[in-house]
Amino acid sequence: MTVSALPAVRRVAILGSNRIPFARSNTAYSTASNQDMLTFTLQGLIDRYDLHGLRLGEVAAGAVIKHSRDFNLTREALLSTTLARETPAYDVSQACGTGLETAILVANKIALGQIDAGIAGGVDTTSDAPVGVNERMRKILLEANRGKSVAQRMSALVKLRPGMLLKPTLPRNSEPRTGLSMGEHCELMAKRWKISREAQDELALDSHRKLAAAYERGFFNDLMTPYKGLSRDNILRPDLTPERLAALKPVFDHDAGTLTAGNSTPLTDGASAVLLASEEWAAARNLPVLAYLTLSATAAVDFFDKKEGLLMAPAYAVPRLLERAGLALPDFDFYEIHEAFAAQVLCTLAAWEDEEYCRTQLGLDGPFGSIERSRMNLNGGSLATGHPFAATGGRIVGTLAKMLAMLARAPGDTRTRRGLISICAAGGQGVVAILER
């Protein structure tokens, strides 16, 4: 095929999504594996859109924390569903941006005509986290495994000591280059931007109230499949009050910190998946289009040498994306900003309004702008739903697509029918995207 014969870029339709309720770590899903949750979530999507026996272009998903046995996690999960086993699948991992990144990857292949339809998703559990032996014990076991004879293996194994069993290697969420956890990094950001404890608690309370209201009006009824006795996110606290939030103690900086268990996302288990396709594929199967995934961008910051805030990459990614799209920050009906921490959201919003920062760091002529808070995370955010790292992107894409579809059906509505997604990620990264209807 010559270059001139290549197909034109196609619009990528979001046809639907599915997730399981998110659960606080070591509660409802404490015995469920990543593969268990991803398989169940994929099957729920397949059931909802009657995809049984179909060979899709591909399925892309991933997990941030997974066992070595899960080297082919997505493919193994797919093989346990009723999709055609001839459907290819692969794993993706970009920290907390994984779920959105998988959607971008699948969408790009659809746009280029390489595939017609695919599923993007993500899953994570910290309840079933891999536990490794300590480093000395690991090296001894590897030495024994290399032994060619019983004598060689035994000469290695006699070096084992009982104390080695008392020091397992547990997963950590600290950055290898700094040794600081994400929460400790966010505390530094909150101090840099002078984000108050009260503002953080207010955002957290708002997230819970919005999520509770969304459940009451049945918003998630066609976005979720109940799992292991849960029919809604068990992190949600409908009766949360400002007083209860104010009573919580700081968890990352006990002396001068402002981040608490109430205004930070807890460790969470869960999975999500999104169905993407060309308009032609959707029409052939009589599936209505909810929204279109149009543009996306990623960014990274130097949080080590240049001391930028670890979770500030979206502050850079969004201006670059909107410049490419020819849009300004107010040009959206909805903003879905991942609430890793209330402080992270507030730092990003403050940065976009700060003229000096926008000039010196973002390379803009002046302040990037402000968003109407009444348009942000209207059905609750990660502070209330929880944050199973790789599953958050799929949750947000599915939620926003439905909101845009509802807007399009509203008689006489003249809004732009456009939504912005912004997700911060470990390693100083950010993934952002635009959805339109």
mmCIF file of N, CA, C and O in Angstrom, residues 141-220:
data_model
loop_
_atom_site.group_PDB
_atom_site.id
_atom_site.type_symbol
_atom_site.label_atom_id
_atom_site.label_comp_id
_atom_site.label_asym_id
_atom_site.label_seq_id
_atom_site.Cartn_x
_atom_site.Cartn_y
_atom_site.Cartn_z
ATOM 1 N N LEU A 141 18.352 -18.513 46.874
ATOM 2 C CA LEU A 141 17.453 -19.401 46.136
ATOM 3 C C LEU A 141 17.824 -19.469 44.665
ATOM 4 O O LEU A 141 17.755 -20.537 44.035
ATOM 5 N N LEU A 142 18.236 -18.345 44.090
ATOM 6 C CA LEU A 142 18.668 -18.351 42.696
ATOM 7 C C LEU A 142 19.950 -19.152 42.524
ATOM 8 O O LEU A 142 20.131 -19.871 41.531
ATOM 9 N N GLU A 143 20.850 -19.027 43.497
ATOM 10 C CA GLU A 143 22.097 -19.809 43.445
ATOM 11 C C GLU A 143 21.789 -21.298 43.496
ATOM 12 O O GLU A 143 22.366 -22.101 42.754
ATOM 13 N N ALA A 144 20.834 -21.669 44.363
ATOM 14 C CA ALA A 144 20.448 -23.082 44.449
ATOM 15 C C ALA A 144 19.817 -23.556 43.145
ATOM 16 O O ALA A 144 20.055 -24.675 42.693
ATOM 17 N N ASN A 145 19.056 -22.695 42.533
ATOM 18 C CA ASN A 145 18.401 -23.060 41.270
ATOM 19 C C ASN A 145 19.417 -23.275 40.151
ATOM 20 O O ASN A 145 19.195 -24.081 39.240
ATOM 21 N N ARG A 146 20.552 -22.573 40.234
ATOM 22 C CA ARG A 146 21.595 -22.731 39.217
ATOM 23 C C ARG A 146 22.429 -23.988 39.423
ATOM 24 O O ARG A 146 23.172 -24.404 38.535
ATOM 25 N N GLY A 147 22.317 -24.578 40.598
ATOM 26 C CA GLY A 147 23.118 -25.759 40.895
ATOM 27 C C GLY A 147 22.835 -26.908 39.945
ATOM 28 O O GLY A 147 21.685 -27.191 39.617
ATOM 29 N N LYS A 148 23.872 -27.583 39.516
ATOM 30 C CA LYS A 148 23.726 -28.702 38.579
ATOM 31 C C LYS A 148 23.575 -30.042 39.283
ATOM 32 O O LYS A 148 23.205 -31.037 38.673
ATOM 33 N N SER A 149 23.875 -30.062 40.558
ATOM 34 C CA SER A 149 23.796 -31.312 41.309
ATOM 35 C C SER A 149 23.135 -31.047 42.653
ATOM 36 O O SER A 149 22.985 -29.893 43.084
ATOM 37 N N VAL A 150 22.765 -32.141 43.325
ATOM 38 C CA VAL A 150 22.167 -32.005 44.651
ATOM 39 C C VAL A 150 23.143 -31.333 45.599
ATOM 40 O O VAL A 150 22.761 -30.476 46.413
ATOM 41 N N ALA A 151 24.427 -31.703 45.514
ATOM 42 C CA ALA A 151 25.436 -31.124 46.403
ATOM 43 C C ALA A 151 25.557 -29.618 46.197
ATOM 44 O O ALA A 151 25.657 -28.849 47.169
ATOM 45 N N GLN A 152 25.538 -29.174 44.937
ATOM 46 C CA GLN A 152 25.639 -27.749 44.657
ATOM 47 C C GLN A 152 24.418 -26.996 45.178
ATOM 48 O O GLN A 152 24.540 -25.893 45.713
ATOM 49 N N ARG A 153 23.250 -27.603 45.027
ATOM 50 C CA ARG A 153 22.032 -26.940 45.511
ATOM 51 C C ARG A 153 22.031 -26.846 47.032
ATOM 52 O O ARG A 153 21.664 -25.822 47.611
ATOM 53 N N MET A 154 22.455 -27.925 47.684
ATOM 54 C CA MET A 154 22.476 -27.944 49.144
ATOM 55 C C MET A 154 23.495 -26.964 49.708
ATOM 56 O O MET A 154 23.265 -26.342 50.751
ATOM 57 N N SER A 155 24.628 -26.800 49.013
ATOM 58 C CA SER A 155 25.653 -25.870 49.499
ATOM 59 C C SER A 155 25.134 -24.438 49.508
ATOM 60 O O SER A 155 25.588 -23.602 50.297
ATOM 61 N N ALA A 156 24.187 -24.156 48.618
ATOM 62 C CA ALA A 156 23.565 -22.827 48.618
ATOM 63 C C ALA A 156 22.487 -22.734 49.693
ATOM 64 O O ALA A 156 22.418 -21.746 50.443
ATOM 65 N N LEU A 157 21.662 -23.763 49.795
ATOM 66 C CA LEU A 157 20.530 -23.718 50.706
ATOM 67 C C LEU A 157 20.939 -23.684 52.176
ATOM 68 O O LEU A 157 20.186 -23.171 53.015
ATOM 69 N N VAL A 158 22.115 -24.215 52.512
ATOM 70 C CA VAL A 158 22.550 -24.191 53.915
ATOM 71 C C VAL A 158 22.838 -22.765 54.394
ATOM 72 O O VAL A 158 22.991 -22.529 55.592
ATOM 73 N N LYS A 159 22.898 -21.811 53.458
ATOM 74 C CA LYS A 159 23.132 -20.420 53.837
ATOM 75 C C LYS A 159 21.850 -19.730 54.335
ATOM 76 O O LYS A 159 21.903 -18.627 54.864
ATOM 77 N N LEU A 160 20.709 -20.398 54.144
ATOM 78 C CA LEU A 160 19.448 -19.816 54.592
ATOM 79 C C LEU A 160 19.405 -19.721 56.111
ATOM 80 O O LEU A 160 19.889 -20.608 56.807
ATOM 81 N N ARG A 161 18.833 -18.636 56.620
ATOM 82 C CA ARG A 161 18.699 -18.423 58.056
ATOM 83 C C ARG A 161 17.237 -18.111 58.380
ATOM 84 O O ARG A 161 16.532 -17.459 57.598
ATOM 85 N N PRO A 162 16.749 -18.556 59.540
ATOM 86 C CA PRO A 162 15.342 -18.299 59.902
ATOM 87 C C PRO A 162 14.963 -16.825 59.856
ATOM 88 O O PRO A 162 13.843 -16.472 59.495
ATOM 89 N N GLY A 163 15.905 -15.945 60.204
ATOM 90 C CA GLY A 163 15.611 -14.521 60.239
ATOM 91 C C GLY A 163 15.244 -13.945 58.889
ATOM 92 O O GLY A 163 14.578 -12.908 58.802
ATOM 93 N N MET A 164 15.675 -14.630 57.836
ATOM 94 C CA MET A 164 15.355 -14.139 56.492
ATOM 95 C C MET A 164 13.862 -14.174 56.230
ATOM 96 O O MET A 164 13.345 -13.387 55.449
ATOM 97 N N LEU A 165 13.155 -15.098 56.868
ATOM 98 C CA LEU A 165 11.718 -15.214 56.672
ATOM 99 C C LEU A 165 10.958 -14.069 57.326
ATOM 100 O O LEU A 165 9.792 -13.824 57.011
ATOM 101 N N LEU A 166 11.606 -13.372 58.238
ATOM 102 C CA LEU A 166 10.950 -12.294 58.970
ATOM 103 C C LEU A 166 11.057 -10.951 58.253
ATOM 104 O O LEU A 166 10.533 -9.947 58.735
ATOM 105 N N LYS A 167 11.753 -10.921 57.117
ATOM 106 C CA LYS A 167 11.945 -9.664 56.407
ATOM 107 C C LYS A 167 11.517 -9.790 54.951
ATOM 108 O O LYS A 167 12.332 -9.714 54.031
ATOM 109 N N PRO A 168 10.214 -10.019 54.701
ATOM 110 C CA PRO A 168 9.751 -10.105 53.314
ATOM 111 C C PRO A 168 9.817 -8.741 52.630
ATOM 112 O O PRO A 168 9.864 -7.695 53.288
ATOM 113 N N THR A 169 9.827 -8.762 51.320
ATOM 114 C CA THR A 169 9.822 -7.525 50.532
ATOM 115 C C THR A 169 8.394 -7.228 50.118
ATOM 116 O O THR A 169 7.805 -7.967 49.326
ATOM 117 N N LEU A 170 7.840 -6.155 50.643
ATOM 118 C CA LEU A 170 6.455 -5.774 50.354
ATOM 119 C C LEU A 170 6.433 -4.667 49.305
ATOM 120 O O LEU A 170 7.358 -3.870 49.212
ATOM 121 N N PRO A 171 5.353 -4.603 48.506
ATOM 122 C CA PRO A 171 5.240 -3.513 47.530
ATOM 123 C C PRO A 171 5.227 -2.163 48.246
ATOM 124 O O PRO A 171 4.667 -2.023 49.326
ATOM 125 N N ARG A 172 5.853 -1.179 47.619
ATOM 126 C CA ARG A 172 5.890 0.166 48.188
ATOM 127 C C ARG A 172 5.434 1.161 47.143
ATOM 128 O O ARG A 172 5.609 0.945 45.940
ATOM 129 N N ASN A 173 4.838 2.276 47.591
ATOM 130 C CA ASN A 173 4.440 3.302 46.640
ATOM 131 C C ASN A 173 5.376 4.498 46.687
ATOM 132 O O ASN A 173 5.031 5.590 46.263
ATOM 133 N N SER A 174 6.582 4.278 47.190
ATOM 134 C CA SER A 174 7.555 5.356 47.225
ATOM 135 C C SER A 174 8.300 5.447 45.898
ATOM 136 O O SER A 174 8.460 4.461 45.188
ATOM 137 N N GLU A 175 8.733 6.652 45.579
ATOM 138 C CA GLU A 175 9.503 6.866 44.362
ATOM 139 C C GLU A 175 10.940 6.393 44.579
ATOM 140 O O GLU A 175 11.598 6.828 45.531
ATOM 141 N N PRO A 176 11.457 5.521 43.717
ATOM 142 C CA PRO A 176 12.810 4.994 43.909
ATOM 143 C C PRO A 176 13.882 6.072 43.969
ATOM 144 O O PRO A 176 14.878 5.909 44.680
ATOM 145 N N ARG A 177 13.697 7.187 43.254
ATOM 146 C CA ARG A 177 14.738 8.214 43.204
ATOM 147 C C ARG A 177 14.725 9.144 44.408
ATOM 148 O O ARG A 177 15.697 9.858 44.651
ATOM 149 N N THR A 178 13.626 9.182 45.131
ATOM 150 C CA THR A 178 13.557 10.086 46.283
ATOM 151 C C THR A 178 13.330 9.344 47.597
ATOM 152 O O THR A 178 13.639 9.884 48.664
ATOM 153 N N GLY A 179 12.745 8.155 47.535
ATOM 154 C CA GLY A 179 12.402 7.434 48.749
ATOM 155 C C GLY A 179 11.146 7.957 49.416
ATOM 156 O O GLY A 179 10.724 7.430 50.447
ATOM 157 N N LEU A 180 10.524 8.977 48.825
ATOM 158 C CA LEU A 180 9.315 9.564 49.396
ATOM 159 C C LEU A 180 8.081 8.922 48.769
ATOM 160 O O LEU A 180 8.054 8.628 47.571
ATOM 161 N N SER A 181 7.050 8.741 49.573
ATOM 162 C CA SER A 181 5.796 8.223 49.041
ATOM 163 C C SER A 181 5.095 9.307 48.234
ATOM 164 O O SER A 181 5.448 10.493 48.299
ATOM 165 N N MET A 182 4.074 8.911 47.495
ATOM 166 C CA MET A 182 3.305 9.877 46.729
ATOM 167 C C MET A 182 2.667 10.905 47.657
ATOM 168 O O MET A 182 2.605 12.097 47.334
ATOM 169 N N GLY A 183 2.189 10.454 48.810
ATOM 170 C CA GLY A 183 1.597 11.377 49.762
ATOM 171 C C GLY A 183 2.603 12.374 50.310
ATOM 172 O O GLY A 183 2.284 13.560 50.492
ATOM 173 N N GLU A 184 3.818 11.918 50.582
ATOM 174 C CA GLU A 184 4.864 12.830 51.065
ATOM 175 C C GLU A 184 5.231 13.850 49.993
ATOM 176 O O GLU A 184 5.459 15.028 50.287
ATOM 177 N N HIS A 185 5.275 13.403 48.754
ATOM 178 C CA HIS A 185 5.517 14.342 47.662
ATOM 179 C C HIS A 185 4.389 15.354 47.569
ATOM 180 O O HIS A 185 4.628 16.552 47.327
ATOM 181 N N CYS A 186 3.152 14.896 47.730
ATOM 182 C CA CYS A 186 2.018 15.800 47.621
ATOM 183 C C CYS A 186 1.996 16.805 48.774
ATOM 184 O O CYS A 186 1.539 17.941 48.603
ATOM 185 N N GLU A 187 2.484 16.405 49.936
ATOM 186 C CA GLU A 187 2.615 17.354 51.049
ATOM 187 C C GLU A 187 3.545 18.503 50.658
ATOM 188 O O GLU A 187 3.274 19.672 50.969
ATOM 189 N N LEU A 188 4.633 18.171 49.976
ATOM 190 C CA LEU A 188 5.550 19.222 49.526
ATOM 191 C C LEU A 188 4.852 20.150 48.536
ATOM 192 O O LEU A 188 5.060 21.370 48.559
ATOM 193 N N MET A 189 4.036 19.573 47.659
ATOM 194 C CA MET A 189 3.282 20.386 46.708
ATOM 195 C C MET A 189 2.297 21.301 47.423
ATOM 196 O O MET A 189 2.158 22.482 47.082
ATOM 197 N N ALA A 190 1.600 20.761 48.423
ATOM 198 C CA ALA A 190 0.620 21.560 49.161
ATOM 199 C C ALA A 190 1.287 22.745 49.853
ATOM 200 O O ALA A 190 0.729 23.855 49.895
ATOM 201 N N LYS A 191 2.485 22.520 50.381
ATOM 202 C CA LYS A 191 3.218 23.613 51.022
ATOM 203 C C LYS A 191 3.671 24.631 49.983
ATOM 204 O O LYS A 191 3.580 25.845 50.203
ATOM 205 N N ARG A 192 4.157 24.147 48.847
ATOM 206 C CA ARG A 192 4.625 25.051 47.785
ATOM 207 C C ARG A 192 3.502 25.964 47.299
ATOM 208 O O ARG A 192 3.699 27.156 47.055
ATOM 209 N N TRP A 193 2.292 25.427 47.177
ATOM 210 C CA TRP A 193 1.180 26.192 46.637
ATOM 211 C C TRP A 193 0.256 26.740 47.734
ATOM 212 O O TRP A 193 -0.793 27.314 47.434
ATOM 213 N N LYS A 194 0.647 26.539 48.984
ATOM 214 C CA LYS A 194 -0.116 27.076 50.118
ATOM 215 C C LYS A 194 -1.586 26.629 50.082
ATOM 216 O O LYS A 194 -2.520 27.430 50.233
ATOM 217 N N ILE A 195 -1.772 25.339 49.887
ATOM 218 C CA ILE A 195 -3.110 24.757 49.862
ATOM 219 C C ILE A 195 -3.532 24.441 51.292
ATOM 220 O O ILE A 195 -2.866 23.674 51.986
ATOM 221 N N SER A 196 -4.618 24.990 51.733
ATOM 222 C CA SER A 196 -5.025 24.841 53.128
ATOM 223 C C SER A 196 -5.680 23.487 53.383
ATOM 224 O O SER A 196 -6.212 22.845 52.471
ATOM 225 N N ARG A 197 -5.655 23.077 54.624
ATOM 226 C CA ARG A 197 -6.339 21.860 55.047
ATOM 227 C C ARG A 197 -7.840 22.001 54.805
ATOM 228 O O ARG A 197 -8.508 21.047 54.360
ATOM 229 N N GLU A 198 -8.376 23.174 55.068
ATOM 230 C CA GLU A 198 -9.810 23.387 54.915
ATOM 231 C C GLU A 198 -10.243 23.210 53.459
ATOM 232 O O GLU A 198 -11.294 22.616 53.171
ATOM 233 N N ALA A 199 -9.446 23.720 52.532
ATOM 234 C CA ALA A 199 -9.784 23.594 51.114
ATOM 235 C C ALA A 199 -9.742 22.133 50.671
ATOM 236 O O ALA A 199 -10.583 21.681 49.882
ATOM 237 N N GLN A 200 -8.781 21.393 51.194
ATOM 238 C CA GLN A 200 -8.686 19.974 50.854
ATOM 239 C C GLN A 200 -9.880 19.192 51.392
ATOM 240 O O GLN A 200 -10.472 18.362 50.696
ATOM 241 N N ASP A 201 -10.241 19.457 52.632
ATOM 242 C CA ASP A 201 -11.380 18.760 53.229
ATOM 243 C C ASP A 201 -12.679 19.107 52.515
ATOM 244 O O ASP A 201 -13.558 18.259 52.334
ATOM 245 N N GLU A 202 -12.801 20.357 52.082
ATOM 246 C CA GLU A 202 -14.003 20.774 51.363
ATOM 247 C C GLU A 202 -14.132 20.011 50.044
ATOM 248 O O GLU A 202 -15.225 19.568 49.678
ATOM 249 N N LEU A 203 -13.017 19.837 49.332
ATOM 250 C CA LEU A 203 -13.052 19.099 48.077
ATOM 251 C C LEU A 203 -13.403 17.636 48.320
ATOM 252 O O LEU A 203 -14.189 17.033 47.559
ATOM 253 N N ALA A 204 -12.849 17.043 49.376
ATOM 254 C CA ALA A 204 -13.144 15.642 49.700
ATOM 255 C C ALA A 204 -14.619 15.465 50.038
ATOM 256 O O ALA A 204 -15.270 14.523 49.570
ATOM 257 N N LEU A 205 -15.163 16.355 50.844
ATOM 258 C CA LEU A 205 -16.577 16.282 51.214
ATOM 259 C C LEU A 205 -17.463 16.405 49.979
ATOM 260 O O LEU A 205 -18.442 15.660 49.816
ATOM 261 N N ASP A 206 -17.102 17.307 49.090
ATOM 262 C CA ASP A 206 -17.853 17.511 47.862
ATOM 263 C C ASP A 206 -17.846 16.250 46.995
ATOM 264 O O ASP A 206 -18.862 15.884 46.398
ATOM 265 N N SER A 207 -16.719 15.568 46.954
ATOM 266 C CA SER A 207 -16.599 14.339 46.164
ATOM 267 C C SER A 207 -17.546 13.263 46.678
ATOM 268 O O SER A 207 -18.246 12.608 45.901
ATOM 269 N N HIS A 208 -17.592 13.086 47.982
ATOM 270 C CA HIS A 208 -18.491 12.094 48.571
ATOM 271 C C HIS A 208 -19.957 12.455 48.347
ATOM 272 O O HIS A 208 -20.779 11.582 48.035
ATOM 273 N N ARG A 209 -20.294 13.707 48.519
ATOM 274 C CA ARG A 209 -21.687 14.129 48.340
ATOM 275 C C ARG A 209 -22.146 13.931 46.898
ATOM 276 O O ARG A 209 -23.268 13.486 46.634
ATOM 277 N N LYS A 210 -21.294 14.251 45.945
ATOM 278 C CA LYS A 210 -21.645 14.088 44.527
ATOM 279 C C LYS A 210 -21.790 12.614 44.160
ATOM 280 O O LYS A 210 -22.702 12.248 43.404
ATOM 281 N N LEU A 211 -20.902 11.779 44.669
ATOM 282 C CA LEU A 211 -20.999 10.352 44.363
ATOM 283 C C LEU A 211 -22.260 9.762 44.972
ATOM 284 O O LEU A 211 -22.955 8.962 44.322
ATOM 285 N N ALA A 212 -22.568 10.134 46.205
ATOM 286 C CA ALA A 212 -23.785 9.636 46.844
ATOM 287 C C ALA A 212 -25.025 10.048 46.048
ATOM 288 O O ALA A 212 -25.946 9.247 45.836
ATOM 289 N N ALA A 213 -25.035 11.286 45.576
ATOM 290 C CA ALA A 213 -26.174 11.771 44.797
ATOM 291 C C ALA A 213 -26.283 11.031 43.465
ATOM 292 O O ALA A 213 -27.399 10.731 43.000
ATOM 293 N N ALA A 214 -25.134 10.714 42.854
ATOM 294 C CA ALA A 214 -25.146 9.982 41.586
ATOM 295 C C ALA A 214 -25.738 8.592 41.769
ATOM 296 O O ALA A 214 -26.508 8.113 40.926
ATOM 297 N N TYR A 215 -25.396 7.924 42.864
ATOM 298 C CA TYR A 215 -25.982 6.610 43.143
ATOM 299 C C TYR A 215 -27.482 6.727 43.388
ATOM 300 O O TYR A 215 -28.268 5.890 42.925
ATOM 301 N N GLU A 216 -27.893 7.758 44.087
ATOM 302 C CA GLU A 216 -29.316 7.924 44.398
ATOM 303 C C GLU A 216 -30.160 8.104 43.140
ATOM 304 O O GLU A 216 -31.289 7.636 43.067
ATOM 305 N N ARG A 217 -29.611 8.774 42.140
ATOM 306 C CA ARG A 217 -30.386 8.963 40.907
ATOM 307 C C ARG A 217 -30.128 7.867 39.878
ATOM 308 O O ARG A 217 -30.585 7.956 38.737
ATOM 309 N N GLY A 218 -29.404 6.832 40.266
ATOM 310 C CA GLY A 218 -29.207 5.669 39.406
ATOM 311 C C GLY A 218 -28.238 5.874 38.258
ATOM 312 O O GLY A 218 -28.280 5.126 37.271
ATOM 313 N N PHE A 219 -27.356 6.842 38.384
ATOM 314 C CA PHE A 219 -26.444 7.160 37.287
ATOM 315 C C PHE A 219 -25.567 5.972 36.896
ATOM 316 O O PHE A 219 -25.262 5.770 35.717
ATOM 317 N N PHE A 220 -25.160 5.162 37.864
ATOM 318 C CA PHE A 220 -24.212 4.082 37.582
ATOM 319 C C PHE A 220 -24.883 2.751 37.232
ATOM 320 O O PHE A 220 -24.193 1.748 37.055
#
